[in-house]
Coordinates of C-alpha atoms and ligand atoms in Angstrom, one line a residue:
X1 CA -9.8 5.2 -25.1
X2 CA -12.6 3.9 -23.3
X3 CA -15.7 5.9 -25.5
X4 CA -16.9 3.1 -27.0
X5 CA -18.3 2.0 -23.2
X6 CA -20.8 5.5 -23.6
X7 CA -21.9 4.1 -26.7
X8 CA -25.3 3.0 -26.9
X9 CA -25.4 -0.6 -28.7
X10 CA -28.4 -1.5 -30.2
X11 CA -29.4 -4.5 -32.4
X12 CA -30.9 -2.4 -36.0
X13 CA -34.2 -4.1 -37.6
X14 CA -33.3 -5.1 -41.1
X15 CA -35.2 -4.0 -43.8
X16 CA -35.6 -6.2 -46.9
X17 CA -33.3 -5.5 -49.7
X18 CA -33.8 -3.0 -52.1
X19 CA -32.0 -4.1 -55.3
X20 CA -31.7 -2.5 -58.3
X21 CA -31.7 -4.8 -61.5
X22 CA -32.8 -5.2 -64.7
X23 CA -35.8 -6.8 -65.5
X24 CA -36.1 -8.4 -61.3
X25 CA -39.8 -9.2 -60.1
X26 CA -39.3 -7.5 -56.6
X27 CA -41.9 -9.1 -54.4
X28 CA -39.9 -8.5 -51.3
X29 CA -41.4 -5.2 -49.5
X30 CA -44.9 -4.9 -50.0
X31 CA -44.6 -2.2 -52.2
X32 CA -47.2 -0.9 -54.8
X33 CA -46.6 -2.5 -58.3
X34 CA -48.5 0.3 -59.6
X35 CA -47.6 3.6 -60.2
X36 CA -49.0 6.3 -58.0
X37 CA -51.9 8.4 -59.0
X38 CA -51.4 11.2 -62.0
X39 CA -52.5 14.0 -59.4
X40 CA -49.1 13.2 -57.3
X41 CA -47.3 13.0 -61.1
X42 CA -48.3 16.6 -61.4
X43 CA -47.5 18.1 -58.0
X44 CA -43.9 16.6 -59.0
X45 CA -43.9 18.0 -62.0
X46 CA -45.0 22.0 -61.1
X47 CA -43.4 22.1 -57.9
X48 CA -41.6 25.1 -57.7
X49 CA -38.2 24.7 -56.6
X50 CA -37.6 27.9 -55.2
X51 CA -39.9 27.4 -52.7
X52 CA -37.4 24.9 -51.0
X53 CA -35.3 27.7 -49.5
X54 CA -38.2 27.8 -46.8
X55 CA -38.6 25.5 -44.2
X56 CA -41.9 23.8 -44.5
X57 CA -44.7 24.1 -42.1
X58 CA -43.9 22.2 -38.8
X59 CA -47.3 20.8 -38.3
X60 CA -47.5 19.8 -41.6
X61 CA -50.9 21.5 -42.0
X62 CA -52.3 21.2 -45.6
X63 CA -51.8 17.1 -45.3
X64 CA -53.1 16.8 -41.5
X65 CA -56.1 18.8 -42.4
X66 CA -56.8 16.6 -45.7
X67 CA -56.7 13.5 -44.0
X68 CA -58.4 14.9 -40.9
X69 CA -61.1 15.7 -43.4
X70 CA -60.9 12.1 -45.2
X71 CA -61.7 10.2 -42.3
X72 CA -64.2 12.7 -41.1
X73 CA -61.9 13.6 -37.7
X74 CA -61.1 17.2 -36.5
X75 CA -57.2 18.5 -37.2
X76 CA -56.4 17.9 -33.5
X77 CA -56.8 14.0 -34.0
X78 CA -54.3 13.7 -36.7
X79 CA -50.4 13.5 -37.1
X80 CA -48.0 12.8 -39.7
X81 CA -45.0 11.7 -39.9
X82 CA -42.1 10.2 -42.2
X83 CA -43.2 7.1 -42.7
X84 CA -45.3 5.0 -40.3
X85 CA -42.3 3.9 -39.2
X86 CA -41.5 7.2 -37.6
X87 CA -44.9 7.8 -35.8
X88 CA -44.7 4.4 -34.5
X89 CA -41.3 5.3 -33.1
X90 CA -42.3 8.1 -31.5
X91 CA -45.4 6.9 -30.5
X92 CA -43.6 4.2 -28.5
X93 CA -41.8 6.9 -27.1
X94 CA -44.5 9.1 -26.3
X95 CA -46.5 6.5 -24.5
X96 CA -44.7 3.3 -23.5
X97 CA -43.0 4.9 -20.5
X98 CA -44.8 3.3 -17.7
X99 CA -42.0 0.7 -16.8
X100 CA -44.5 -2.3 -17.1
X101 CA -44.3 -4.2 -20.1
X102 CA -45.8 -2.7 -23.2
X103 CA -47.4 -6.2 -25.5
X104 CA -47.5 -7.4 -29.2
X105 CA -47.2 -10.6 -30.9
X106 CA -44.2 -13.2 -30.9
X107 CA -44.5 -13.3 -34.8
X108 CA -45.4 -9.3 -35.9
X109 CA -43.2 -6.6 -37.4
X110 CA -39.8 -6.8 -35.9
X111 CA -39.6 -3.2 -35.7
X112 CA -41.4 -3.3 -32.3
X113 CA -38.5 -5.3 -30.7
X114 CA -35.8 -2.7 -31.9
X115 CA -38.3 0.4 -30.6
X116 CA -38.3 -1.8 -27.2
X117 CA -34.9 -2.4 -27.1
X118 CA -33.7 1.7 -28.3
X119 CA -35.6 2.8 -25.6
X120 CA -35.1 0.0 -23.1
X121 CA -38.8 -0.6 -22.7
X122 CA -39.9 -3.4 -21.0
X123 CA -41.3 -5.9 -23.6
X124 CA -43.2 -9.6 -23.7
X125 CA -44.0 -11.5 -26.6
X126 CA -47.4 -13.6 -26.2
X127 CA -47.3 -16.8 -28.9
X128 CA -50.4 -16.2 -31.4
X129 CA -52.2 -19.1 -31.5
X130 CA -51.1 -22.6 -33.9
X131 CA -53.0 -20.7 -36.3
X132 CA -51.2 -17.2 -36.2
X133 CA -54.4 -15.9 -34.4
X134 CA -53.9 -13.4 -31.6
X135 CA -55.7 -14.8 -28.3
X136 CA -57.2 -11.5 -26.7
X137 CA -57.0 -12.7 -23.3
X138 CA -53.0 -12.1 -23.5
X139 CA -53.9 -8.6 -23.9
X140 CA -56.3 -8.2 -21.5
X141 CA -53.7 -8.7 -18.4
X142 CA -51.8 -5.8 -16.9
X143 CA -49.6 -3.9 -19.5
X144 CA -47.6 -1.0 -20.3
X145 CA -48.5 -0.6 -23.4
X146 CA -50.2 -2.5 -26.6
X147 CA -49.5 -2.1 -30.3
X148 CA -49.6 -4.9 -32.9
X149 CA -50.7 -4.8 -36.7
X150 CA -53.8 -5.6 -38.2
X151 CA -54.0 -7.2 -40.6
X152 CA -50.3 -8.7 -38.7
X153 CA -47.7 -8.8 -40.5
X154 CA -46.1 -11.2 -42.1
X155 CA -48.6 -13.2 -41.8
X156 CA -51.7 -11.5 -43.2
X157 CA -54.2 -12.2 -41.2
X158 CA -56.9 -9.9 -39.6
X159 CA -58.7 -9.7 -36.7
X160 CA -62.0 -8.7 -36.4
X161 CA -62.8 -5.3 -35.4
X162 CA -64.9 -6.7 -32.5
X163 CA -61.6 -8.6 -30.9
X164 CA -59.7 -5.4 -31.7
X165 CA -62.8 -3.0 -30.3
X166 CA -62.4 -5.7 -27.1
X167 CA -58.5 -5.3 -26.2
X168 CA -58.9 -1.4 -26.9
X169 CA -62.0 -1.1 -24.5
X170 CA -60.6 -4.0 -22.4
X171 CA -57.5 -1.4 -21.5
X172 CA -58.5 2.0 -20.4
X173 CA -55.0 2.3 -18.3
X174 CA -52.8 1.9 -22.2
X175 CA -52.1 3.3 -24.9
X176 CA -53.0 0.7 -27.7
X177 CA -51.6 1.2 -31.3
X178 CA -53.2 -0.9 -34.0
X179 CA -50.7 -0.5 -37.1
X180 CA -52.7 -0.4 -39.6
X181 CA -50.6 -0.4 -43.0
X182 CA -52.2 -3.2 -44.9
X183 CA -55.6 -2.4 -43.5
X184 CA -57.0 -1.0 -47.1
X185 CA -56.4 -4.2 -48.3
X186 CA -59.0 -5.8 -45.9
X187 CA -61.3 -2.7 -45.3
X188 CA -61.5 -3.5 -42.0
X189 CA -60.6 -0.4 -39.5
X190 CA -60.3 0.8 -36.3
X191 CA -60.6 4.4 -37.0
X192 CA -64.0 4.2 -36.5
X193 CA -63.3 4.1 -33.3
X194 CA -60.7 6.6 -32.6
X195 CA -63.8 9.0 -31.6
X196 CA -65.1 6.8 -28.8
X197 CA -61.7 5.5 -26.7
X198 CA -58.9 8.0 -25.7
X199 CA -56.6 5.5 -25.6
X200 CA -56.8 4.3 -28.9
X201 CA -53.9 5.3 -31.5
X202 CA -54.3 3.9 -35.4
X203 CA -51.4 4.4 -37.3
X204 CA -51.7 4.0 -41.1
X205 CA -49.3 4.9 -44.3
X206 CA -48.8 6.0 -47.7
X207 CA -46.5 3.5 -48.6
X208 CA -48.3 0.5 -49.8
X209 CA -51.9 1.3 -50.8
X210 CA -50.7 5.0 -52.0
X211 CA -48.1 3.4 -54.1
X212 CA -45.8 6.4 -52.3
X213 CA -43.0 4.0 -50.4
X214 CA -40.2 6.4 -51.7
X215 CA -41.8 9.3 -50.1
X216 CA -42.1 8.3 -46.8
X217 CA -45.7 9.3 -45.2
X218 CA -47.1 7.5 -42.0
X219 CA -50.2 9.0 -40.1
X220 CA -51.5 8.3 -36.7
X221 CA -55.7 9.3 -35.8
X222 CA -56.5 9.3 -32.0
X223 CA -58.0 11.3 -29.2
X224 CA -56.7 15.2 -28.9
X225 CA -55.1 14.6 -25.9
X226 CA -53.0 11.4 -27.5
X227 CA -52.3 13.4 -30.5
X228 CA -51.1 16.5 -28.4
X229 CA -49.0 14.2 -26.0
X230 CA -47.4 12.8 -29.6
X231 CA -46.6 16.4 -30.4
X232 CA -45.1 16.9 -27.9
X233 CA -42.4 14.3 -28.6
X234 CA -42.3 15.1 -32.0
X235 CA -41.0 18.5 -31.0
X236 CA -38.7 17.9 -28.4
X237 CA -37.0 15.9 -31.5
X238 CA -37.3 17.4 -34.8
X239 CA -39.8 20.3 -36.1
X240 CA -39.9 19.7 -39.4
X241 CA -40.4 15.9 -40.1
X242 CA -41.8 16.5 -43.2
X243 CA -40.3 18.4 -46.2
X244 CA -42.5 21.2 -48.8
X245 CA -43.0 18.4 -51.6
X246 CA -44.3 15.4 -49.4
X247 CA -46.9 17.4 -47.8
X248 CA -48.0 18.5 -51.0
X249 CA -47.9 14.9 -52.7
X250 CA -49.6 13.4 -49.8
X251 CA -52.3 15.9 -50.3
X252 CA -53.0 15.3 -53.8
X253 CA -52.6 11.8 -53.7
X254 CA -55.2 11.8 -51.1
X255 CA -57.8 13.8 -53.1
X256 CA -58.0 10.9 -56.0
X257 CA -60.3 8.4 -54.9
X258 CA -60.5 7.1 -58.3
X259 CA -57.4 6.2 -58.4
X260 CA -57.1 4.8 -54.9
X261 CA -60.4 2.6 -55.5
X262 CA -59.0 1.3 -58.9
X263 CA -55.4 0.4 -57.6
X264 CA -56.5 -1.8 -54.3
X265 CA -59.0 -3.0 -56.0
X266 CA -56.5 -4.6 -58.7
X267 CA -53.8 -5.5 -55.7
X268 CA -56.9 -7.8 -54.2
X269 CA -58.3 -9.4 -57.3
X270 CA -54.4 -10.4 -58.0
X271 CA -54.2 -11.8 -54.2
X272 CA -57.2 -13.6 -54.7
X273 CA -56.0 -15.3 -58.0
X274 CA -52.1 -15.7 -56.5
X275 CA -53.9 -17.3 -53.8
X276 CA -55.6 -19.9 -56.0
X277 CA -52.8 -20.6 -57.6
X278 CA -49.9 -20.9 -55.2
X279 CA -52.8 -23.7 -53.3
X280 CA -52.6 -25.7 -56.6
X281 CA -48.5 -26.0 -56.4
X282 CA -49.0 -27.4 -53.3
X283 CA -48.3 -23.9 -50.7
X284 CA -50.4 -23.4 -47.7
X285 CA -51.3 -20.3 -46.4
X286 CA -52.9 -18.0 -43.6
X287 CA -55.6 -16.4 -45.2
X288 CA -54.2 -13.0 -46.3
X289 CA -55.9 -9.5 -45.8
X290 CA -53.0 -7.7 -47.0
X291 CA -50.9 -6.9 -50.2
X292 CA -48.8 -10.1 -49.3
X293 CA -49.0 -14.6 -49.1
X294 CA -47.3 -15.9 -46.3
X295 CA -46.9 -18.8 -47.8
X296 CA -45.3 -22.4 -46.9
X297 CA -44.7 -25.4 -49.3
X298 CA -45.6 -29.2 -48.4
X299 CA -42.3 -30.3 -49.8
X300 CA -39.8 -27.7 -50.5
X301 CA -37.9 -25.9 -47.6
X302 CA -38.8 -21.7 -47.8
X303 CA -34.9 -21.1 -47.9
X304 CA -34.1 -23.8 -50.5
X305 CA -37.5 -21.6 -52.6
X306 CA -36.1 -18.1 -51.4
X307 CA -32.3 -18.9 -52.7
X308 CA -34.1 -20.8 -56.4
X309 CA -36.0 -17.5 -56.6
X310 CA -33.7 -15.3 -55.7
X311 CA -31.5 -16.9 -58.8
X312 CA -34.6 -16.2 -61.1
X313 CA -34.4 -12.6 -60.5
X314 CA -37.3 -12.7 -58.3
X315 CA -37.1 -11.2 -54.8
X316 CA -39.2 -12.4 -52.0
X317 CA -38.5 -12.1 -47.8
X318 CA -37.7 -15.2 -45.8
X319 CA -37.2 -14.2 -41.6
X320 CA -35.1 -16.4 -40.3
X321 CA -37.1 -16.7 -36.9
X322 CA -38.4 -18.9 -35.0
X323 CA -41.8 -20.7 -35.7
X324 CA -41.9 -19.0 -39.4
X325 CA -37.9 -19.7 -41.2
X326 CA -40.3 -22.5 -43.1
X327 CA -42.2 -19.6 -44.5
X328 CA -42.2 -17.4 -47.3
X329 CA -43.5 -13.8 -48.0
X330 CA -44.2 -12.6 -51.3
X331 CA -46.0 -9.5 -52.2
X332 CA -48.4 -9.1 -54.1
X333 CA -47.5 -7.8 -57.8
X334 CA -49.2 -6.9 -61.4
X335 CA -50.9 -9.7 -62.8
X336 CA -47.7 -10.1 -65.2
X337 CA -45.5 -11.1 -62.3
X338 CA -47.6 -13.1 -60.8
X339 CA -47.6 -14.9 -63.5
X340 CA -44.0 -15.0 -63.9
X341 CA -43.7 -16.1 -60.3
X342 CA -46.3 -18.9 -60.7
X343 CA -44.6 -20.0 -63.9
X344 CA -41.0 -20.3 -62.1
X345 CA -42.7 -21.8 -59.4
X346 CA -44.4 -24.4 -61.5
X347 CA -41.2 -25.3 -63.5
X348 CA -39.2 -25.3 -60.2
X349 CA -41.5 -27.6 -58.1
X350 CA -41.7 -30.1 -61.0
X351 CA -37.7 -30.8 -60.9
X352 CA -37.2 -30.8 -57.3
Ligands
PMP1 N1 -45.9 -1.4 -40.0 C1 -45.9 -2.6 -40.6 C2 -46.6 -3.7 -40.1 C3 -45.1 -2.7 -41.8 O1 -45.0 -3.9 -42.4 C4 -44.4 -1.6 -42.3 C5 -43.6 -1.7 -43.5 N2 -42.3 -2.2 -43.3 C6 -44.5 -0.4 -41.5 C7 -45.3 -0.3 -40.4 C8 -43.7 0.8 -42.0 O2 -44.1 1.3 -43.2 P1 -43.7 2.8 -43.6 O3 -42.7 3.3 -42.7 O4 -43.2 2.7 -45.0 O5 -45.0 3.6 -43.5

C-alpha cells in the first residue's frame, strides 16, 4: 500500500510546447526555420531499412570520428549522445559527485536544476549581474562542479572567451561544462581550448544550427581522460544511445559546410534586422549571440504579449521566474515571419 513512499519524486523541466497547426509562426524553441542540408535529405532517402535489424555501433564511431576530425581533435576527445540534453545529463552524473556544490547561473537553462535535483546534487545559484552578465569571481570559490551556457540562455548573451578561459583555468579541482548550443551563432568557442585544460568539457548540438532538433544529436569535446570517465557512465546506462540513421545523418550533415555557412549566416542577418526592429516598437534587449531576443517591452506586460501572440498563431516562450516573467523569448525565424511577427507586433502595440 505504501509503494508510492519508494518512489522517487522529482520536479520534470518543461519543455516549450510543440504544437501542431496550420499556418502557426512557432518562435518558441529555438529551432531551425530552415530545412536541413540536402546531404541529410539523401541519407534519409537511401537508407536501407534492413539494416535496422542490427544494433548500431555502441560508440557511435562514423559520427565521433567526423566530428573528431571537424574540430581537429583525436576520437578519444569526442562523445555523442541523444541530444545535448543527454550528454549534459550524464555528464552531470559522471562528474558532479563530489558532494560540494556544483555552480551555474540563477537565470540559465532550467534543465540544470532538474539534473541537480534527479541526482540530489548539491546546487547554488549565483545572481548574474543587473545586466544578465556572469560575475567570474562567483565561480572562482570552492565548487563541486561548474556548467553554464554560452552564449546563456534565455538571455543571449556571451561571455568572452577570456572570462570563460579564466573560470576554466581558475578551477583545476572541477569539472566545468560550457554548453555551448547557440555558440555558432556567436562564433565564439571554447573548444579551442579543450586541448590545453583536462578539466574542461564543451558540449554542443545538432539541434539548432544543424536544423536537426527532431533527430536528437548532442556532442561533448574534452580531455581523454573526461571523455573516458563519460564513457564510462554512458555504459553503465545504455550502449546504444544512438540509433543506425542518426549516426549516419549527423555524419552527412556535418560534411556540408556550404550549407552550414549559408544557413547561420541567414539566422544572424535576420537577428540583426529583428533586433532593429523590435528596438523601434519600443522592446529592450540583452544583446543576443544566439538564434533567439530576449526581449522586454516599456509598456506592455510579456504575459499580456505572450497570451496576444499566442491568439495570433504565433508561439513564443515566457518562464514564469523570478527576475525574467517580464520577459519574452522569441526565436529567431525566416525573414517572412519576422515580418509577420513585427507586423502583429506593430498593430498590437498601437491599440493597447
Ligand atoms: N542547452 C541549452 C542551453 C539549451 O537551450 C538546449 C535546448 N533546449 C539544450 C542544451 C538541449 O538541446 P538538445 O537536447 O536539443 O541538444
Amino acid at each position: 500500500m505504501n509503494w508510492e513512499a519508494n518512489v522517487r519524486k522529482v520536479v520534470p523541466y518543461t519543455p516549450g510546447e510543440q504544437p501542431f497547426l496550420r499556418d502557426m509562426i512557432k518562435l518558441n524553441t529555438n529551432e531551425c526555420p530552415y530545412p536541413p542540408s540536402e546531404r541529410v535529405q539523401r541519407v534519409l532517402r537511401e537508407f536501407d531499412a534492413s539494416d535496422l535489424r542490427l544494433y548500431p555501433d555502441p560508440g557511435a564511431l562514423g559520427l565521433t570520428e567526423a566530428l573528431a576530425a571537424h574540430f581537429g581533435l583525436k576520437r578519444e576527445q569526442v562523445f555523442v549522445g541523444v541530444g545535448s540534453d543527454e550528454v549534459l545529463a550524464l555528464s552531470f552524473l559522471a562528474f558532479f559527485s563530489g558532494g560540494k556544490p556544483v555552480l551555474f547561473p540563477d537565470i540559465t537553462y532550467s534543465f540544470y536544476e532538474v539534473w541537480a535535483q534527479l541526482y540530489g546534487i548539491p546546487y547554488r545559484c549565483p545572481a548574474l549581474d543587473e545586466g544578465f552578465r556572469l560575475k567570474k569571481e562567483d565561480y572562482l570559490t570552492e565548487n563541486g562542479g561548474i556548467v553554464f551556457p554560452n552564449p546563456n540562455a534565455p538571455t543571449g548573451l556571451v561571455e568572452s572567451l577570456e572570462t570563460v578561459e579564466e573560470i576554466v583555468a581558475g578551477n583545476p579541482d572541477s569539472v566545468v561544462i560550457v554548453d555551448e548550443a547557440y555558440a555558432d551563432f556567436c562564433g565564439i568557442s571554447a573548444m579551442g581550448l579543450v586541448d590545453r585544460y583536462e578539466n574542461l568539457l564543451v558540449v554542443q548540438t545538432f539541434s539548432k544550427s544543424r536544423a536537426l532538433a527532431g533527430l536528437r544529436i548532442g556532442f561533448a569535446a574534452g580531455s581523454p581522460k573526461l571523455i573516458r570517465y563519460l564513457n564510462d557512465v554512458k555504459f553503465s546506462f545504455n550502449s546504444y544511445t544512438m540509433n543506425r540513421l542518426t549516426i549516419a545523418c549527423g555524419k552527412a550533415c556535418l560534411e556540408d559546410e556550404d550549407w552550414f555557412l549559408k544557413t547561420v549566416g541567414k539566422i544572424v542577418s535576420t537577428r540583426e534586422r529583428m533586433k532593429a526592429e523590435l528596438k523601434s516598437l519600443g522592446f529592450s534587449f540583452p544583446d543576443s549571440g544566439a538564434n533567439f531576443l530576449f526581449v522586454r517591452h516599456e509598456s506592455v506586460p510579456a504575459r499580456q504579449l505572450f497570451s496576444a501572440l499566442r491568439e495570433a498563431g504565433i508561439f513564443v516562450r515566457h518562464f514564469d521566474r523570478p527576475r525574467i516573467d517580464d520577459y519574452l523569448r522569441i526565436s529567431v525565424g525566416t525573414d517572412e515571419e519576422a515580418d509577420r511577427l513585427t507586423a502583429f507586433l506593430n498593430g498590437y502595440l498601437k491599440k493597447s
